[in-house]
Amino acid sequence: MPDSLLDRRLGPILGAGEKAIEKAFGYRTAGELLAHYPRRYARRGELTALDELHVDESVTIVAEVRSVQERAMRQRKGSILEVSITDGRGFLTLTFFNQRWRTGELVPGARGIFAGKVGSYRGARQLAHPDYELFPPDADVPGLDGSARDWVEQPVPIYPATASVPSWKVAKAIGVILDLLPAELDDPVPDDVRTGRGLIGFAEALRLVHRPAVDADWRRAQDALRFQEAFVLQAGLLRQRAERRATGAAPRVPGKLSAEFEAHLPFPLTHDQLAVGAEIESDLAGEVPMNRLVQGEVGSGKTVVALRAMLAVADSGGQSAFLAPTEVLAGQHLRSLVAALGPDLAARLRPTLLTGQLPAADRRRAMLAAASGGASIVVGTHALLGDRVSFADLGLVVVDEQHRFGVDQREALRLKGVTGSGASPHVLVLTATPIPRTVAMTVFGDLDVSTIAELPAGRAAIESHVVALVDHPGWEDRIWQRLAEELAQGRQGFVVCPAIDAKTVEDDPDALAEPAAASGSAASGGAASGPVAPPAAVLPVLEQLRAMPALAGRRIEALHGRLSSDEKDATMRAFAAGDIDVLVATTVIEVGVDVPNASTMVILDADRFGVAQLHQLRGRVGRGSVPGLCLFVTRSEPGSVARERVDAVAGTLDGFALAQVDLELRREGDVLGADQSGGRSSLKLLRVVRDGDLIADARAAAEAVLDADPVLAGHPALLSALARRLDEQERAFLGKA
Ligand code: ADP
Ligand code: MG
């Protein structure tokens, strides 16, 4: 086979010097390494901005040696070589211990690529023992002859690197493979699809992306590889979809349980709830598995809609699994489902909690209830996806807040569903963060989308304010006065903190991960780094508020994920009953608590939360007829991404507008869930937000190919590409499980 090179193991191909790359990136085959595309391209003639480096970044920079100094160490025997490099704007010091010999090559005026981790010594940034590669001395001399000029202008691929495997080591390893690359590779993209779009062939694209002579080379290469990536991805998703649909599903129709539930609903359903409910009902009645996303504002009543679907399934003798992103949220969902069902229905449907942290005996009991069919509704975390969990007749999987689940988990969920009764379960996804069509297409392959745009009537307005402590340090007191004023009117309030104590951040995947990513991580080198103050924490804030004269006599309690579920329950019930005035809490309160008398929400260090999360939190107030007040307190700098996020949420109550802002402010990886940003199964050149048109085009092309050749008998290269992708995904998943 001409392209078997792609599947060859790296081990025997790479020399001893290149072995580190296998370990650093987890690649196994030559094809995987070749798909390690450059992050960007530098010029040998161009110097990199040294004044944008941050401590602890692993960097690869192009710079010139300015001065070299050697001095004896004071405490120990030996010498330090200090080399100052510059890009004309900033300076950086390289330090080497006992390496005098380097003065032979690191001479003033020498240019090269330097790589290492930025450290700090007595306030100055430095690279200790960096790896480097110098350019030949004549490369930069004015009056170059033609070939030297070419060399200077040739783009230098800069690869995603680690501290131990810098960019040029990656380049060397890839070079070894490129030298073995045949003139042609079987292309997963059929010739007519490719040439119709003016795209170059696979082998040429690989050569040019890694060894461009001019900028136009890598651009053409990226165009071809990006299309190939989208095409293979869409072909895979379409095949999955076809397989899924071919498994069929058991039709489910509402009956007595549903009627009883409707009869006892304390409110009329909104028009949108009814319309979406009808769409779901018709999906459920069909023999093709439903795969539907319901998007709707916080408080728009998605849970009721999902519950009606679960009742229809129960009416047909089936079970539903309700998947929540965290233990805490799963527990809260169970409580609100039980409450919404009422005692009668709850006794018959036996909603059951199944999470990883349950005591062993409870977990066994829950697993038994799922396996025997005794529980019609099982609420849980991804523990539900575990091998040992089985269902008697799983008819419906409801996934709440989809954006928090990684691709791997979704995949496991799908696979899990296909077992059981032999048919696929119906899938219903709920989100308050609308997902753009191309993301839905790429991440989910095939989701029908329903929207609940309208909020139940009678909701009072919510007022939002940003309290920027950097601009107005004096405002902190004002926050607590304002809270006290609301309490004086007989209302209640929440104070939300990102952490439980100085050391413990709540077990919420979004709480801290996202702002860190948004403010620029090592590789992207975005925002300014500096000493980061610890986030506001529940326990110290609780003490602070209890000691505050303005709040004297108020009952103030804490609520967070470290409390036992009995304690959480008791606290939440007491708050709902009005026996607690102020809850100081983590994001635990994000879902579930519904206290119409709670009017005020103070979110401390609001910039630590994501857009969707802030919006969700705000949705906890203004739920009754009492107007809500939400204060977003932040210490972030004006103009920072963190501040923009907070301003955006305060600026509108429209979740759809916020979702757009969120997309614009988030990095790509966050759109797809954390697992997509760095893992082996991550997207390479494709960017779902930017490449929407390309993805749609690739999907149409893949559809046409699959329509004509459903089993891809005439497209062996595409089949191999799909197999490779699946294999990588599985390995990435197993690696984590
Ligand atoms: P979401 O999950 O979309 O944020 P929920 O399903 O939790 O919203 O509903 C929010 C609150 O509104 C709940 O207390 C629910 O009982 C209530 N609710 C749902 N639908 C209606 C309706 N049609 N009329 C009045 N209240 C409703
Ligand atoms: Mg909800």
Coordinates of N, CA and C in Angstrom, one line a residue, residues 157-290:
P157 N 8.9 26.9 10.2 CA 7.7 26.4 10.9 C 8.0 26.4 12.4
I158 N 7.1 27.0 13.2 CA 7.2 26.9 14.7 C 6.1 26.0 15.2
Y159 N 6.5 24.9 15.8 CA 5.6 23.8 16.2 C 5.1 24.0 17.6
P160 N 3.9 23.5 17.9 CA 3.5 23.3 19.3 C 4.6 22.5 20.0
A161 N 5.2 23.0 21.0 CA 6.3 22.4 21.6 C 6.2 22.3 23.1
T162 N 7.1 21.5 23.7 CA 7.1 21.5 25.2 C 8.5 21.9 25.6
A163 N 8.6 22.1 26.9 CA 9.9 22.5 27.4 C 11.0 21.5 27.0
S164 N 10.7 20.2 27.0 CA 11.7 19.2 26.7 C 11.9 19.0 25.2
V165 N 10.8 19.2 24.5 CA 10.9 19.0 23.0 C 10.6 20.3 22.3
P166 N 11.6 21.1 22.1 CA 11.4 22.4 21.5 C 11.1 22.3 20.0
S167 N 10.6 23.4 19.4 CA 10.1 23.4 18.1 C 11.0 22.7 17.1
W168 N 12.3 23.0 17.1 CA 13.1 22.4 16.0 C 13.4 21.0 16.2
K169 N 13.2 20.4 17.4 CA 13.4 19.0 17.6 C 12.1 18.3 16.9
V170 N 11.0 19.0 17.1 CA 9.8 18.5 16.4 C 10.1 18.5 14.9
A171 N 10.6 19.6 14.4 CA 10.9 19.8 13.0 C 11.8 18.7 12.5
K172 N 12.8 18.3 13.3 CA 13.8 17.3 12.9 C 13.1 16.0 12.7
A173 N 12.3 15.6 13.7 CA 11.6 14.3 13.7 C 10.7 14.3 12.5
I174 N 9.9 15.3 12.3 CA 9.0 15.4 11.1 C 9.8 15.3 9.8
G175 N 11.0 15.9 9.8 CA 11.8 15.8 8.6 C 12.2 14.4 8.3
V176 N 12.5 13.6 9.3 CA 12.8 12.2 9.1 C 11.7 11.5 8.3
I177 N 10.5 11.8 8.8 CA 9.3 11.1 8.1 C 9.1 11.7 6.7
L178 N 9.2 13.0 6.6 CA 9.0 13.6 5.3 C 10.0 13.0 4.2
D179 N 11.2 12.7 4.6 CA 12.2 12.2 3.7 C 11.7 10.8 3.2
L180 N 10.8 10.1 3.9 CA 10.4 8.8 3.5 C 9.1 8.9 2.7
L181 N 8.5 10.1 2.7 CA 7.2 10.3 2.1 C 7.2 10.0 0.6
P182 N 6.3 9.1 0.1 CA 6.3 8.9 -1.4 C 5.8 10.1 -2.1
A183 N 6.0 10.1 -3.4 CA 5.5 11.3 -4.2 C 4.0 11.5 -4.1
E184 N 3.3 10.4 -4.0 CA 1.8 10.5 -3.9 C 1.3 9.7 -2.8
L185 N 0.3 10.2 -2.1 CA -0.4 9.4 -1.1 C -1.8 9.3 -1.5
D186 N -2.4 8.2 -1.2 CA -3.9 8.0 -1.4 C -4.6 9.1 -0.6
D187 N -5.4 9.8 -1.3 CA -6.1 11.0 -0.6 C -7.4 10.6 -0.1
P188 N -7.7 10.8 1.2 CA -9.1 10.6 1.6 C -10.1 11.4 0.9
V189 N -9.7 12.5 0.4 CA -10.7 13.4 -0.4 C -10.6 12.9 -1.8
P190 N -11.7 12.4 -2.4 CA -11.7 12.0 -3.8 C -11.2 13.1 -4.7
D191 N -10.6 12.6 -5.8 CA -9.9 13.6 -6.7 C -10.9 14.7 -7.2
D192 N -12.1 14.2 -7.6 CA -13.0 15.2 -8.2 C -13.4 16.3 -7.2
V193 N -13.6 15.8 -5.9 CA -14.0 16.8 -4.9 C -12.8 17.8 -4.7
R194 N -11.6 17.3 -4.7 CA -10.4 18.1 -4.4 C -10.2 19.1 -5.6
T195 N -10.1 18.5 -6.8 CA -9.7 19.4 -7.9 C -10.8 20.4 -8.2
G196 N -12.1 20.0 -8.0 CA -13.2 21.0 -8.1 C -13.0 22.2 -7.2
R197 N -12.3 22.1 -6.2 CA -12.1 23.2 -5.2 C -10.7 23.7 -5.3
G198 N -9.9 23.3 -6.3 CA -8.6 23.8 -6.5 C -7.6 23.5 -5.4
L199 N -7.8 22.3 -4.8 CA -6.9 22.0 -3.6 C -5.8 21.0 -4.1
I200 N -4.6 21.2 -3.5 CA -3.5 20.3 -3.9 C -3.6 19.0 -3.2
G201 N -2.8 18.0 -3.7 CA -2.9 16.6 -3.2 C -2.3 16.5 -1.8
F202 N -2.6 15.3 -1.2 CA -2.2 15.0 0.2 C -0.7 15.1 0.5
A203 N 0.0 14.4 -0.4 CA 1.5 14.3 -0.1 C 2.1 15.7 -0.3
E204 N 1.7 16.4 -1.3 CA 2.2 17.7 -1.6 C 1.9 18.6 -0.4
A205 N 0.7 18.5 0.1 CA 0.2 19.4 1.2 C 1.1 19.1 2.4
L206 N 1.3 17.9 2.7 CA 2.2 17.5 3.9 C 3.6 18.1 3.7
R207 N 4.1 18.0 2.5 CA 5.4 18.5 2.3 C 5.5 20.0 2.5
L208 N 4.5 20.7 1.9 CA 4.5 22.2 1.9 C 4.1 22.8 3.3
V209 N 3.3 22.0 4.1 CA 2.9 22.6 5.4 C 4.1 22.5 6.3
H210 N 5.0 21.5 6.1 CA 6.1 21.4 7.0 C 7.4 22.0 6.4
R211 N 7.5 22.1 5.1 CA 8.7 22.7 4.5 C 8.4 23.7 3.4
P212 N 7.7 24.7 3.8 CA 7.3 25.7 2.8 C 8.6 26.5 2.3
A213 N 8.6 26.8 1.0 CA 9.7 27.7 0.5 C 9.3 29.2 0.6
V214 N 8.0 29.4 0.4 CA 7.4 30.8 0.6 C 6.1 30.7 1.3
D215 N 5.6 31.8 1.8 CA 4.3 31.8 2.5 C 3.2 31.2 1.8
A216 N 3.1 31.4 0.5 CA 2.0 30.9 -0.3 C 2.0 29.3 -0.2
D217 N 3.1 28.7 0.0 CA 3.1 27.2 0.1 C 2.3 26.7 1.2
W218 N 2.6 27.3 2.4 CA 1.9 26.7 3.6 C 0.5 27.1 3.6
R219 N 0.2 28.2 2.9 CA -1.3 28.6 2.8 C -2.0 27.6 2.0
R220 N -1.5 27.2 0.8 CA -2.1 26.3 0.0 C -2.2 24.9 0.7
A221 N -1.2 24.6 1.4 CA -1.1 23.3 2.1 C -2.2 23.3 3.2
Q222 N -2.3 24.4 3.9 CA -3.3 24.4 5.0 C -4.7 24.3 4.4
D223 N -4.9 25.0 3.3 CA -6.3 25.0 2.7 C -6.7 23.5 2.4
A224 N -5.7 22.8 1.8 CA -6.0 21.4 1.4 C -6.2 20.5 2.7
L225 N -5.3 20.7 3.6 CA -5.4 19.8 4.8 C -6.6 20.2 5.7
R226 N -7.0 21.5 5.7 CA -8.1 21.9 6.5 C -9.4 21.3 5.9
F227 N -9.5 21.3 4.5 CA -10.6 20.8 3.9 C -10.7 19.3 4.2
Q228 N -9.5 18.6 4.0 CA -9.5 17.2 4.3 C -10.0 16.9 5.7
E229 N -9.5 17.7 6.7 CA -9.9 17.4 8.0 C -11.4 17.5 8.2
A230 N -12.0 18.6 7.6 CA -13.4 18.8 7.7 C -14.2 17.7 7.0
F231 N -13.6 17.3 5.9 CA -14.3 16.2 5.0 C -14.3 14.9 5.8
V232 N -13.2 14.5 6.3 CA -13.1 13.2 7.0 C -14.0 13.3 8.3
L233 N -13.9 14.4 9.0 CA -14.8 14.5 10.2 C -16.2 14.4 9.8
Q234 N -16.7 15.1 8.8 CA -18.1 15.0 8.4 C -18.5 13.7 7.9
A235 N -17.6 13.0 7.1 CA -17.9 11.7 6.6 C -18.1 10.8 7.8
G236 N -17.2 10.9 8.8 CA -17.3 10.1 10.0 C -18.6 10.3 10.8
L237 N -19.0 11.6 10.9 CA -20.2 11.9 11.6 C -21.4 11.4 10.9
L238 N -21.4 11.6 9.6 CA -22.5 11.1 8.8 C -22.7 9.6 8.8
R239 N -21.5 8.9 8.9 CA -21.6 7.5 9.0 C -22.2 7.1 10.4
Q240 N -21.7 7.7 11.4 CA -22.2 7.5 12.7 C -23.7 7.7 12.8
R241 N -24.1 8.8 12.1 CA -25.5 9.1 12.1 C -26.3 8.0 11.4
A242 N -25.8 7.6 10.3 CA -26.5 6.6 9.6 C -26.6 5.3 10.4
E243 N -25.5 4.9 11.1 CA -25.5 3.8 11.9 C -26.5 3.9 13.0
R244 N -26.5 5.1 13.6 CA -27.3 5.3 14.7 C -28.8 5.2 14.3
R245 N -29.1 5.8 13.2 CA -30.5 5.8 12.7 C -30.8 4.3 12.3
A246 N -29.9 3.6 11.8 CA -30.2 2.2 11.4 C -30.5 1.3 12.6
T247 N -29.9 1.6 13.7 CA -30.2 0.8 14.9 C -31.7 0.9 15.2
G248 N -32.3 1.9 14.9 CA -33.7 2.1 15.2 C -33.9 2.4 16.7
A249 N -35.2 2.8 17.0 CA -35.5 3.1 18.4 C -36.9 2.6 18.7
A250 N -37.1 2.3 19.9 CA -38.5 1.9 20.3 C -39.3 3.2 20.4
P251 N -40.5 3.2 19.7 CA -41.3 4.4 19.8 C -41.9 4.5 21.2
R252 N -42.1 5.7 21.6 CA -42.6 6.0 23.0 C -43.7 7.0 22.9
V253 N -44.8 6.7 23.5 CA -45.9 7.6 23.4 C -46.5 7.9 24.8
P254 N -47.0 9.1 25.0 CA -47.5 9.5 26.3 C -48.8 8.7 26.6
G255 N -49.0 8.5 27.9 CA -50.2 7.7 28.3 C -50.7 8.3 29.6
K256 N -51.0 7.3 30.5 CA -51.6 7.7 31.8 C -50.7 8.6 32.7
L257 N -49.4 8.2 32.8 CA -48.5 8.9 33.7 C -48.4 10.4 33.2
S258 N -48.3 10.5 31.9 CA -48.2 11.9 31.3 C -49.4 12.7 31.6
A259 N -50.6 12.1 31.4 CA -51.8 12.8 31.6 C -51.9 13.2 33.1
E260 N -51.5 12.4 34.0 CA -51.6 12.7 35.4 C -50.6 13.9 35.7
F261 N -49.4 13.8 35.1 CA -48.5 14.9 35.4 C -49.0 16.2 34.9
E262 N -49.6 16.2 33.7 CA -50.1 17.5 33.1 C -51.2 18.0 34.0
A263 N -52.0 17.1 34.4 CA -53.2 17.5 35.2 C -52.8 18.3 36.5
H264 N -51.6 17.9 37.0 CA -51.2 18.5 38.3 C -50.2 19.6 38.1
L265 N -49.9 20.0 36.9 CA -48.9 21.1 36.7 C -49.5 22.3 37.3
P266 N -48.7 23.0 38.1 CA -49.2 24.2 38.8 C -49.4 25.4 37.9
F267 N -48.9 25.3 36.6 CA -49.0 26.5 35.7 C -49.3 26.0 34.3
P268 N -49.9 26.9 33.5 CA -50.0 26.5 32.1 C -48.7 26.6 31.4
L269 N -48.4 25.6 30.5 CA -47.2 25.6 29.7 C -47.2 26.8 28.8
T270 N -46.0 27.4 28.5 CA -45.9 28.5 27.6 C -46.1 27.9 26.2
H271 N -46.4 28.8 25.2 CA -46.6 28.5 23.9 C -45.3 27.7 23.3
D272 N -44.1 28.2 23.7 CA -42.9 27.6 23.2 C -42.7 26.2 23.8
Q273 N -43.0 26.1 25.1 CA -42.9 24.8 25.7 C -43.8 23.8 25.1
L274 N -45.0 24.2 24.7 CA -46.0 23.3 24.0 C -45.4 22.9 22.7
A275 N -44.9 23.9 21.9 CA -44.5 23.7 20.6 C -43.3 22.7 20.6
V276 N -42.3 23.0 21.5 CA -41.1 22.1 21.6 C -41.6 20.7 22.0
G277 N -42.5 20.7 23.0 CA -43.0 19.4 23.5 C -43.6 18.6 22.4
A278 N -44.3 19.3 21.4 CA -44.9 18.5 20.3 C -43.9 18.0 19.4
E279 N -42.8 18.7 19.2 CA -41.7 18.2 18.3 C -41.1 17.0 19.0
I280 N -40.9 17.1 20.2 CA -40.2 15.9 20.9 C -41.2 14.7 20.9
E281 N -42.4 15.0 21.1 CA -43.4 13.9 21.1 C -43.4 13.2 19.8
S282 N -43.3 14.0 18.7 CA -43.4 13.3 17.4 C -42.1 12.6 17.2
D283 N -40.9 13.1 17.6 CA -39.7 12.3 17.5 C -39.8 11.0 18.3
L284 N -40.3 11.1 19.5 CA -40.3 9.9 20.4 C -41.2 8.8 19.8
A285 N -42.2 9.3 19.1 CA -43.2 8.3 18.5 C -42.6 7.6 17.3
G286 N -41.5 8.1 16.8 CA -40.9 7.5 15.6 C -40.0 6.3 15.9
E287 N -39.5 5.6 14.8 CA -38.6 4.5 15.0 C -37.2 4.8 14.8
V288 N -36.9 6.1 14.5 CA -35.5 6.6 14.3 C -35.2 7.3 15.6
P289 N -34.0 7.0 16.2 CA -33.7 7.6 17.5 C -33.7 9.2 17.4
M290 N -34.4 9.8 18.3 CA -34.3 11.3 18.4 C -32.9 11.7 18.8

